[in-house]
Amino acid sequence: MTDDPEEAAEVTPYEVSSKFGSQDDYDRLIDKFGANRLNEDLLDRLRSHSDGELHQFFRRDIICSHRDFAQILDKYEEGDEFYLYTGRAPSGDLHLGHVLPFELTRYLQETFDVKLVVQVPDEEKFLFKDGLTLDDTRRYGIRNIEDILALGFDPDKTDIFFNMDYAGELYPTAVEISRQITFSQVKATMGFENSTNIGSIFYTAMQATPAFLGSVQNDENKHCLVPLAIDQDPHFRLSRDVAPKLGYPKPSILHMKFLPSLQGRGKMSSSKKHTFVGLRDSIEEAKEKIDRAKTGGQVTAAEQREKGANPDDDMVFQLMAYLLVDDDDELNELYEQYASGEILSGELKQICKDYLEDFLVEHQRRREEVKDNIDEYLVSNTDQIDW
Ligand code: TRP
């Protein structure tokens, strides 16, 4: 629990407070951002398009809020196609937390059978972080794309671009967008200082552009749905207001929670080694991180048998709930057994490690399968996306 609500609410694309993560924190952030909560009506409509069963992210409140999601469902139900857009700024390899928005995107593409564009802004972390060259971000970008594609996107309906390669197509729209956003808006929304470099200030226009590109490259307007982790919302908060000024529809957004750190408070983060499991970690390394994870168990086994553990405050249980265990009955049973003291933290960790091993082995197998084909997904220069 944090005692300083202002600090708890500190979430921008460039900084997430290391204490952030309780439901209260999300509730405050959603209100501060002016986002909307999903209601039963929207979930029912989505369920009706998903063979009656919603993805675990929706069943478990991991999608915390949205903007104009109803409009996407309206479009779809009227027989109009929308498209999906998300992205990844390379600065290192992907971890399990990064999987969340891409897995949501994969599910949405499968459910609605729609086009997806993935932006790989290889300039973003170059501008925002010290010590990375453009060659570094490019190299990580390739590795990131391999991991992203391993999650399983429709090869006929997925286009990926590096900003550096696709800048010629993006730039005219980015300029139009940037004309409508002031420095003081960006400064306040992103938490910038006067000493922030000017590339960073313009960058938000580059990130917003693909949400308009479906309309720019087509004769008719195309609605865009952007699945993202909630820290990315500020970019779209700035650019959604610009859309009508340029004659385009406002992009719709689905916001996801962060995968919690294995160490408790805060999100899984590449900069803190024992908080994350990487998609390229060895099985051994991954298991070792689970062994070190913070649990909601008691100090002694005897005490835990008697009082039970707290699965809500157990990072191993949380990882299973967020990502690894799809079956609700199975997860609920584990919850009961763990909360009642029937299973101990060591046993829960073993169960989690088995799931994690299956996940990683399967992921690595798929990555090997796709990694030589990534050129088929890449667009560059003056390539038009096949909408
Ligand atoms: N800024 C994102 C990151 O740091 C990358 C990104 C680009 C993105 N375009 C996006 C994320 C659209 C979500 C939606 O990884």
Short mmCIF file of C-alpha atoms and ligand atoms in Angstrom, two decimals:
data_model
loop_
_atom_site.label_atom_id
_atom_site.label_comp_id
_atom_site.label_asym_id
_atom_site.label_seq_id
_atom_site.Cartn_x
_atom_site.Cartn_y
_atom_site.Cartn_z
CA MET A 1 0.00 0.00 0.00
CA THR A 2 1.26 3.46 -0.71
CA ASP A 3 0.38 6.28 1.58
CA ASP A 4 0.95 9.03 -0.93
CA PRO A 5 -1.86 8.99 -3.51
CA GLU A 6 -0.15 11.57 -5.71
CA GLU A 7 2.91 9.42 -6.00
CA ALA A 8 0.82 6.31 -6.56
CA ALA A 9 -0.89 7.95 -9.51
CA GLU A 10 2.46 8.73 -11.11
CA VAL A 11 2.12 6.90 -14.41
CA THR A 12 3.37 8.24 -17.72
CA PRO A 13 4.78 6.36 -20.73
CA TYR A 14 8.21 7.11 -19.30
CA GLU A 15 7.73 6.45 -15.64
CA VAL A 16 5.61 4.08 -13.60
CA SER A 17 5.98 4.45 -9.85
CA SER A 18 7.58 1.37 -8.32
CA LYS A 19 4.72 1.27 -5.81
CA PHE A 20 1.95 1.29 -8.39
CA GLY A 21 -0.27 -1.75 -8.71
CA SER A 22 -3.17 -2.03 -6.24
CA GLN A 23 -6.76 -1.95 -7.47
CA ASP A 24 -7.06 1.43 -5.76
CA ASP A 25 -4.13 2.71 -7.78
CA TYR A 26 -5.82 1.60 -11.01
CA ASP A 27 -9.15 3.10 -9.94
CA ARG A 28 -7.51 6.44 -9.26
CA LEU A 29 -5.56 6.35 -12.50
CA ILE A 30 -8.60 5.48 -14.61
CA ASP A 31 -10.46 8.44 -13.11
CA LYS A 32 -7.51 10.76 -13.52
CA PHE A 33 -7.09 9.74 -17.17
CA GLY A 34 -10.84 10.04 -17.73
CA ALA A 35 -11.10 6.49 -19.13
CA ASN A 36 -14.22 4.31 -18.90
CA ARG A 37 -14.76 0.99 -17.20
CA LEU A 38 -15.99 -1.97 -19.20
CA ASN A 39 -19.58 -2.81 -18.33
CA GLU A 40 -21.64 -5.99 -18.67
CA ASP A 41 -23.27 -4.74 -21.84
CA LEU A 42 -19.93 -4.34 -23.62
CA LEU A 43 -18.66 -7.67 -22.30
CA ASP A 44 -21.85 -9.41 -23.45
CA ARG A 45 -21.46 -7.94 -26.90
CA LEU A 46 -17.84 -9.00 -27.06
CA ARG A 47 -18.75 -12.47 -25.80
CA SER A 48 -21.31 -12.84 -28.55
CA HIS A 49 -18.51 -12.41 -31.10
CA SER A 50 -16.08 -14.73 -29.27
CA ASP A 51 -17.90 -18.10 -29.43
CA GLY A 52 -19.49 -17.39 -26.05
CA GLU A 53 -16.23 -17.36 -24.10
CA LEU A 54 -14.20 -14.30 -23.22
CA HIS A 55 -10.43 -14.25 -22.96
CA GLN A 56 -9.14 -14.61 -19.39
CA PHE A 57 -7.95 -10.98 -19.55
CA PHE A 58 -11.58 -9.88 -19.69
CA ARG A 59 -12.81 -12.51 -17.23
CA ARG A 60 -10.23 -11.42 -14.64
CA ASP A 61 -10.39 -7.62 -14.94
CA ILE A 62 -6.92 -7.43 -16.46
CA ILE A 63 -8.40 -5.14 -19.09
CA CYS A 64 -9.05 -2.30 -16.67
CA SER A 65 -10.70 0.33 -18.87
CA HIS A 66 -11.30 1.60 -22.39
CA ARG A 67 -12.13 4.57 -24.59
CA ASP A 68 -14.94 4.26 -27.15
CA PHE A 69 -14.81 0.47 -27.32
CA ALA A 70 -18.57 0.51 -28.05
CA GLN A 71 -17.87 2.27 -31.34
CA ILE A 72 -15.64 -0.56 -32.47
CA LEU A 73 -18.37 -3.08 -31.69
CA ASP A 74 -20.91 -0.86 -33.48
CA LYS A 75 -18.72 -0.76 -36.57
CA TYR A 76 -18.15 -4.49 -36.53
CA GLU A 77 -21.83 -5.23 -36.05
CA GLU A 78 -22.67 -2.93 -38.95
CA GLY A 79 -20.29 -4.96 -41.11
CA ASP A 80 -17.57 -2.30 -41.29
CA GLU A 81 -13.99 -3.37 -40.77
CA PHE A 82 -11.82 -1.73 -38.19
CA TYR A 83 -8.13 -2.40 -37.67
CA LEU A 84 -5.84 -3.04 -34.72
CA TYR A 85 -2.72 -1.09 -33.91
CA THR A 86 -0.16 -1.63 -31.17
CA GLY A 87 3.61 -1.38 -30.79
CA ARG A 88 6.85 -2.03 -29.02
CA ALA A 89 9.82 0.30 -28.54
CA PRO A 90 12.93 -1.87 -28.51
CA SER A 91 15.50 -1.38 -25.75
CA GLY A 92 16.09 -4.97 -24.70
CA ASP A 93 14.47 -8.40 -24.94
CA LEU A 94 10.84 -9.00 -24.11
CA HIS A 95 9.61 -10.34 -20.77
CA LEU A 96 6.29 -11.87 -19.75
CA GLY A 97 4.82 -8.43 -18.99
CA HIS A 98 5.27 -7.41 -22.61
CA VAL A 99 3.32 -10.45 -23.71
CA LEU A 100 0.08 -9.11 -22.22
CA PRO A 101 -0.92 -6.43 -24.77
CA PHE A 102 0.30 -8.57 -27.67
CA GLU A 103 -1.65 -11.59 -26.46
CA LEU A 104 -4.74 -9.37 -26.17
CA THR A 105 -4.11 -8.13 -29.69
CA ARG A 106 -3.72 -11.68 -30.97
CA TYR A 107 -7.06 -12.63 -29.41
CA LEU A 108 -8.78 -9.60 -30.93
CA GLN A 109 -7.33 -10.35 -34.36
CA GLU A 110 -8.50 -13.94 -34.13
CA THR A 111 -11.95 -12.93 -32.87
CA PHE A 112 -12.66 -10.20 -35.42
CA ASP A 113 -10.43 -11.41 -38.26
CA VAL A 114 -9.01 -7.94 -38.85
CA LYS A 115 -5.87 -6.20 -40.00
CA LEU A 116 -3.13 -5.47 -37.46
CA VAL A 117 -0.33 -2.95 -37.76
CA VAL A 118 2.58 -3.13 -35.32
CA GLN A 119 4.84 -0.13 -34.90
CA VAL A 120 8.42 -0.70 -33.83
CA PRO A 121 9.62 2.81 -33.00
CA ASP A 122 13.35 2.20 -33.09
CA GLU A 123 13.95 5.87 -32.33
CA GLU A 124 11.90 5.99 -29.13
CA LYS A 125 14.27 4.47 -26.59
CA PHE A 126 17.23 6.01 -28.44
CA LEU A 127 15.68 9.40 -27.64
CA PHE A 128 14.55 8.58 -24.12
CA LYS A 129 17.28 6.39 -22.67
CA ASP A 130 21.00 6.89 -22.32
CA GLY A 131 23.47 4.47 -23.76
CA LEU A 132 21.52 2.99 -26.66
CA THR A 133 22.53 3.60 -30.27
CA LEU A 134 20.11 3.37 -33.18
CA ASP A 135 21.93 0.18 -34.17
CA ASP A 136 21.22 -1.28 -30.73
CA THR A 137 17.51 -0.51 -30.88
CA ARG A 138 17.33 -1.92 -34.39
CA ARG A 139 18.98 -5.16 -33.28
CA TYR A 140 16.65 -5.53 -30.33
CA GLY A 141 13.78 -4.64 -32.61
CA ILE A 142 14.46 -7.68 -34.79
CA ARG A 143 14.64 -9.93 -31.73
CA ASN A 144 11.45 -8.36 -30.35
CA ILE A 145 9.61 -8.97 -33.63
CA GLU A 146 10.62 -12.64 -33.50
CA ASP A 147 9.11 -12.94 -30.02
CA ILE A 148 6.00 -10.98 -31.00
CA LEU A 149 5.35 -13.16 -34.06
CA ALA A 150 5.85 -16.29 -31.99
CA LEU A 151 2.62 -15.37 -30.19
CA GLY A 152 0.74 -16.20 -33.39
CA PHE A 153 -0.59 -13.47 -35.67
CA ASP A 154 -2.34 -13.96 -38.99
CA PRO A 155 0.45 -13.66 -41.60
CA ASP A 156 -2.00 -12.37 -44.22
CA LYS A 157 -3.34 -9.63 -41.95
CA THR A 158 -0.33 -8.40 -40.02
CA ASP A 159 2.09 -5.67 -41.05
CA ILE A 160 5.05 -4.50 -38.97
CA PHE A 161 7.30 -1.54 -39.51
CA PHE A 162 10.33 0.09 -37.98
CA ASN A 163 9.77 3.83 -37.76
CA MET A 164 13.18 4.45 -39.29
CA ASP A 165 12.17 2.41 -42.35
CA TYR A 166 8.64 3.70 -42.68
CA ALA A 167 9.24 7.33 -41.74
CA GLY A 168 8.49 8.56 -45.25
CA GLU A 169 4.93 7.25 -45.04
CA LEU A 170 4.45 8.28 -41.41
CA TYR A 171 5.98 11.73 -41.48
CA PRO A 172 3.32 13.75 -43.35
CA THR A 173 0.64 12.61 -40.91
CA ALA A 174 2.93 13.06 -37.90
CA VAL A 175 3.53 16.64 -39.01
CA GLU A 176 -0.23 17.26 -39.31
CA ILE A 177 -0.75 15.86 -35.82
CA SER A 178 2.17 17.75 -34.30
CA ARG A 179 0.73 21.02 -35.63
CA GLN A 180 -2.25 20.53 -33.28
CA ILE A 181 -0.40 19.73 -30.04
CA THR A 182 1.46 22.31 -27.97
CA PHE A 183 4.65 21.95 -25.97
CA SER A 184 2.81 22.69 -22.75
CA GLN A 185 0.32 19.87 -23.42
CA VAL A 186 3.10 17.37 -24.07
CA LYS A 187 5.09 18.61 -21.12
CA ALA A 188 2.23 18.23 -18.69
CA THR A 189 0.99 14.91 -20.08
CA MET A 190 4.37 13.21 -20.32
CA GLY A 191 6.02 14.86 -17.32
CA PHE A 192 8.76 16.50 -19.41
CA GLU A 193 11.16 19.26 -18.35
CA ASN A 194 12.60 22.14 -20.32
CA SER A 195 15.78 20.09 -20.58
CA THR A 196 14.00 17.24 -22.41
CA ASN A 197 15.41 16.76 -25.91
CA ILE A 198 13.22 17.94 -28.76
CA GLY A 199 13.01 14.52 -30.45
CA SER A 200 11.14 13.28 -27.39
CA ILE A 201 8.69 16.13 -27.65
CA PHE A 202 7.83 15.32 -31.27
CA TYR A 203 7.80 11.56 -30.72
CA THR A 204 4.20 11.41 -29.54
CA ALA A 205 3.10 12.42 -33.06
CA MET A 206 4.98 9.41 -34.48
CA GLN A 207 3.28 7.05 -32.04
CA ALA A 208 -0.15 8.50 -32.79
CA THR A 209 0.24 8.33 -36.58
CA PRO A 210 -0.51 4.62 -37.19
CA ALA A 211 -3.89 5.11 -35.47
CA PHE A 212 -4.76 7.48 -38.36
CA LEU A 213 -2.91 5.68 -41.13
CA GLY A 214 -5.81 3.41 -42.07
CA SER A 215 -7.77 6.54 -42.95
CA VAL A 216 -4.81 8.33 -44.55
CA GLN A 217 -3.91 5.47 -46.88
CA ASN A 218 -7.56 4.75 -47.80
CA ASP A 219 -10.27 6.70 -49.55
CA GLU A 220 -12.61 6.09 -46.65
CA ASN A 221 -12.10 6.44 -42.93
CA LYS A 222 -11.15 3.35 -40.98
CA HIS A 223 -11.69 3.01 -37.26
CA CYS A 224 -8.73 1.90 -35.21
CA LEU A 225 -8.63 -0.06 -31.94
CA VAL A 226 -5.42 0.21 -29.90
CA PRO A 227 -4.78 -2.43 -27.22
CA LEU A 228 -2.12 -1.16 -24.83
CA ALA A 229 -0.73 -1.15 -21.29
CA ILE A 230 -2.31 1.78 -19.49
CA ASP A 231 0.95 3.77 -19.24
CA GLN A 232 0.73 4.31 -23.03
CA ASP A 233 -2.62 6.07 -22.77
CA PRO A 234 -1.18 9.64 -22.59
CA HIS A 235 -0.02 9.45 -26.23
CA PHE A 236 -3.55 8.73 -27.35
CA ARG A 237 -5.17 11.15 -24.96
CA LEU A 238 -3.23 13.87 -26.73
CA SER A 239 -3.93 12.66 -30.24
CA ARG A 240 -7.57 11.59 -29.94
CA ASP A 241 -8.60 15.24 -29.77
CA VAL A 242 -6.63 15.91 -32.92
CA ALA A 243 -8.45 13.26 -34.97
CA PRO A 244 -11.65 15.25 -35.74
CA LYS A 245 -9.58 18.33 -36.60
CA LEU A 246 -7.91 16.31 -39.36
CA GLY A 247 -11.19 14.68 -40.38
CA TYR A 248 -10.41 11.20 -39.01
CA PRO A 249 -12.25 9.04 -36.45
CA LYS A 250 -10.86 9.02 -32.91
CA PRO A 251 -9.01 5.80 -32.17
CA SER A 252 -10.60 3.50 -29.58
CA ILE A 253 -8.47 2.10 -26.76
CA LEU A 254 -8.39 -0.97 -24.51
CA HIS A 255 -6.23 -0.45 -21.42
CA MET A 256 -4.46 -3.31 -19.68
CA LYS A 257 -3.04 -3.58 -16.21
CA PHE A 258 0.67 -4.28 -15.80
CA LEU A 259 1.88 -7.76 -15.02
CA PRO A 260 2.97 -7.44 -11.37
CA SER A 261 6.63 -7.71 -10.44
CA LEU A 262 7.68 -11.08 -9.03
CA GLN A 263 8.98 -9.13 -6.06
CA GLY A 264 5.67 -7.56 -5.07
CA ARG A 265 4.92 -3.88 -5.64
CA GLY A 266 5.30 -2.32 -9.05
CA LYS A 267 5.30 -3.84 -12.51
CA MET A 268 7.51 -6.45 -14.05
CA SER A 269 10.50 -4.47 -15.25
CA SER A 270 13.57 -5.32 -17.35
CA SER A 271 15.71 -2.98 -15.29
CA LYS A 272 15.21 -5.06 -12.13
CA LYS A 273 16.47 -8.57 -12.69
CA HIS A 274 14.44 -10.57 -10.22
CA THR A 275 11.15 -8.87 -11.04
CA PHE A 276 10.75 -10.45 -14.47
CA VAL A 277 10.94 -13.65 -16.48
CA GLY A 278 12.34 -13.01 -19.96
CA LEU A 279 11.10 -14.77 -23.06
CA ARG A 280 14.73 -15.65 -23.74
CA ASP A 281 15.59 -16.75 -20.21
CA SER A 282 16.69 -20.35 -19.94
CA ILE A 283 14.16 -22.64 -18.26
CA GLU A 284 16.53 -22.92 -15.34
CA GLU A 285 16.87 -19.17 -14.94
CA ALA A 286 13.11 -18.73 -15.19
CA LYS A 287 12.47 -21.33 -12.50
CA GLU A 288 15.04 -19.75 -10.26
CA LYS A 289 13.20 -16.43 -10.50
CA ILE A 290 9.97 -18.16 -9.45
CA ASP A 291 11.80 -19.62 -6.48
CA ARG A 292 12.81 -16.13 -5.40
CA ALA A 293 9.38 -14.59 -5.97
CA LYS A 294 7.46 -12.94 -3.16
CA THR A 295 4.67 -15.14 -1.85
CA GLY A 296 1.61 -14.55 0.27
CA GLY A 297 2.53 -17.48 2.50
CA GLN A 298 3.21 -17.62 6.22
CA VAL A 299 6.60 -17.78 7.91
CA THR A 300 6.47 -21.46 8.84
CA ALA A 301 4.81 -24.43 7.17
CA ALA A 302 2.86 -25.22 10.32
CA GLU A 303 1.49 -21.70 10.45
CA GLN A 304 0.53 -21.85 6.79
CA ARG A 305 -1.28 -25.17 7.20
CA GLU A 306 -3.26 -23.52 9.95
CA LYS A 307 -3.93 -20.02 8.58
CA GLY A 308 -3.55 -20.51 4.84
CA ALA A 309 -1.83 -18.14 2.39
CA ASN A 310 -3.06 -14.97 0.70
CA PRO A 311 -3.18 -15.66 -3.06
CA ASP A 312 -4.09 -12.03 -3.78
CA ASP A 313 -0.74 -10.95 -2.43
CA ASP A 314 1.23 -13.82 -3.92
CA MET A 315 3.23 -13.04 -7.05
CA VAL A 316 3.38 -16.68 -8.10
CA PHE A 317 -0.40 -17.03 -7.97
CA GLN A 318 -0.76 -13.68 -9.75
CA LEU A 319 1.48 -14.78 -12.61
CA MET A 320 -0.67 -17.86 -13.07
CA ALA A 321 -3.87 -15.78 -12.95
CA TYR A 322 -2.62 -13.13 -15.37
CA LEU A 323 -1.04 -15.33 -17.94
CA LEU A 324 -0.36 -19.00 -17.37
CA VAL A 325 -3.65 -20.64 -16.36
CA ASP A 326 -6.58 -20.20 -18.70
CA ASP A 327 -8.99 -22.63 -17.00
CA ASP A 328 -11.11 -20.79 -14.39
CA ASP A 329 -12.08 -23.95 -12.51
CA GLU A 330 -8.49 -24.96 -12.13
CA LEU A 331 -7.42 -21.50 -11.00
CA ASN A 332 -10.29 -21.23 -8.51
CA GLU A 333 -9.43 -24.59 -7.05
CA LEU A 334 -5.81 -23.56 -6.60
CA TYR A 335 -6.99 -20.36 -4.97
CA GLU A 336 -9.12 -22.29 -2.47
CA GLN A 337 -6.45 -24.85 -1.70
CA TYR A 338 -3.79 -22.23 -1.23
CA ALA A 339 -5.96 -19.90 0.84
CA SER A 340 -7.04 -22.77 3.09
CA GLY A 341 -3.52 -24.01 3.81
CA GLU A 342 -3.99 -27.24 1.87
CA ILE A 343 -1.06 -26.42 -0.40
CA LEU A 344 2.08 -24.60 0.67
CA SER A 345 4.01 -21.91 -1.19
CA GLY A 346 6.70 -24.34 -2.33
CA GLU A 347 4.04 -26.56 -3.88
CA LEU A 348 2.39 -23.61 -5.60
CA LYS A 349 5.76 -22.57 -6.98
CA GLN A 350 6.28 -26.06 -8.37
CA ILE A 351 2.91 -25.92 -10.13
CA CYS A 352 3.75 -22.49 -11.51
CA LYS A 353 7.16 -23.64 -12.72
CA ASP A 354 5.55 -26.50 -14.64
CA TYR A 355 3.17 -24.11 -16.37
CA LEU A 356 5.95 -21.65 -17.05
CA GLU A 357 8.18 -24.32 -18.53
CA ASP A 358 5.41 -25.39 -20.90
CA PHE A 359 4.81 -21.77 -21.86
CA LEU A 360 8.46 -21.00 -22.54
CA VAL A 361 9.23 -24.23 -24.37
CA GLU A 362 6.23 -23.72 -26.64
CA HIS A 363 7.13 -20.07 -27.15
CA GLN A 364 10.71 -20.87 -28.05
CA ARG A 365 9.56 -23.54 -30.48
CA ARG A 366 7.25 -21.10 -32.25
CA ARG A 367 9.92 -18.44 -32.31
CA GLU A 368 12.28 -20.80 -34.09
CA GLU A 369 9.50 -21.50 -36.57
CA VAL A 370 8.80 -17.85 -37.46
CA LYS A 371 12.17 -16.24 -37.08
CA ASP A 372 13.31 -16.75 -40.65
CA ASN A 373 10.07 -15.35 -42.05
CA ILE A 374 9.89 -11.96 -40.41
CA ASP A 375 10.61 -10.17 -43.68
CA GLU A 376 7.19 -11.31 -44.88
CA TYR A 377 5.59 -9.14 -42.21
CA LEU A 378 7.77 -6.05 -42.60
CA VAL A 379 6.76 -2.98 -44.60
CA SER A 380 9.16 -0.17 -45.43
CA ASN A 381 9.77 2.90 -47.58
CA THR A 382 6.78 3.55 -49.81
CA ASP A 383 5.06 0.18 -49.27
CA GLN A 384 1.34 0.73 -48.75
CA ILE A 385 -0.26 -1.37 -46.08
CA ASP A 386 -2.78 -3.75 -47.61
CA TRP A 387 -5.85 -2.59 -45.68
N1 TRP B 1 5.78 3.36 -26.74
C1 TRP B 1 5.63 1.93 -26.78
C2 TRP B 1 6.76 1.28 -25.93
O1 TRP B 1 7.44 1.93 -25.20
C3 TRP B 1 5.68 1.40 -28.18
C4 TRP B 1 4.46 1.72 -29.00
C5 TRP B 1 4.45 2.32 -30.24
C6 TRP B 1 3.11 1.43 -28.69
N2 TRP B 1 3.20 2.42 -30.70
C7 TRP B 1 2.33 1.88 -29.79
C8 TRP B 1 2.47 0.81 -27.61
C9 TRP B 1 0.95 1.75 -29.80
C10 TRP B 1 1.09 0.68 -27.62
C11 TRP B 1 0.34 1.15 -28.71
O2 TRP B 1 6.97 0.10 -26.00
#
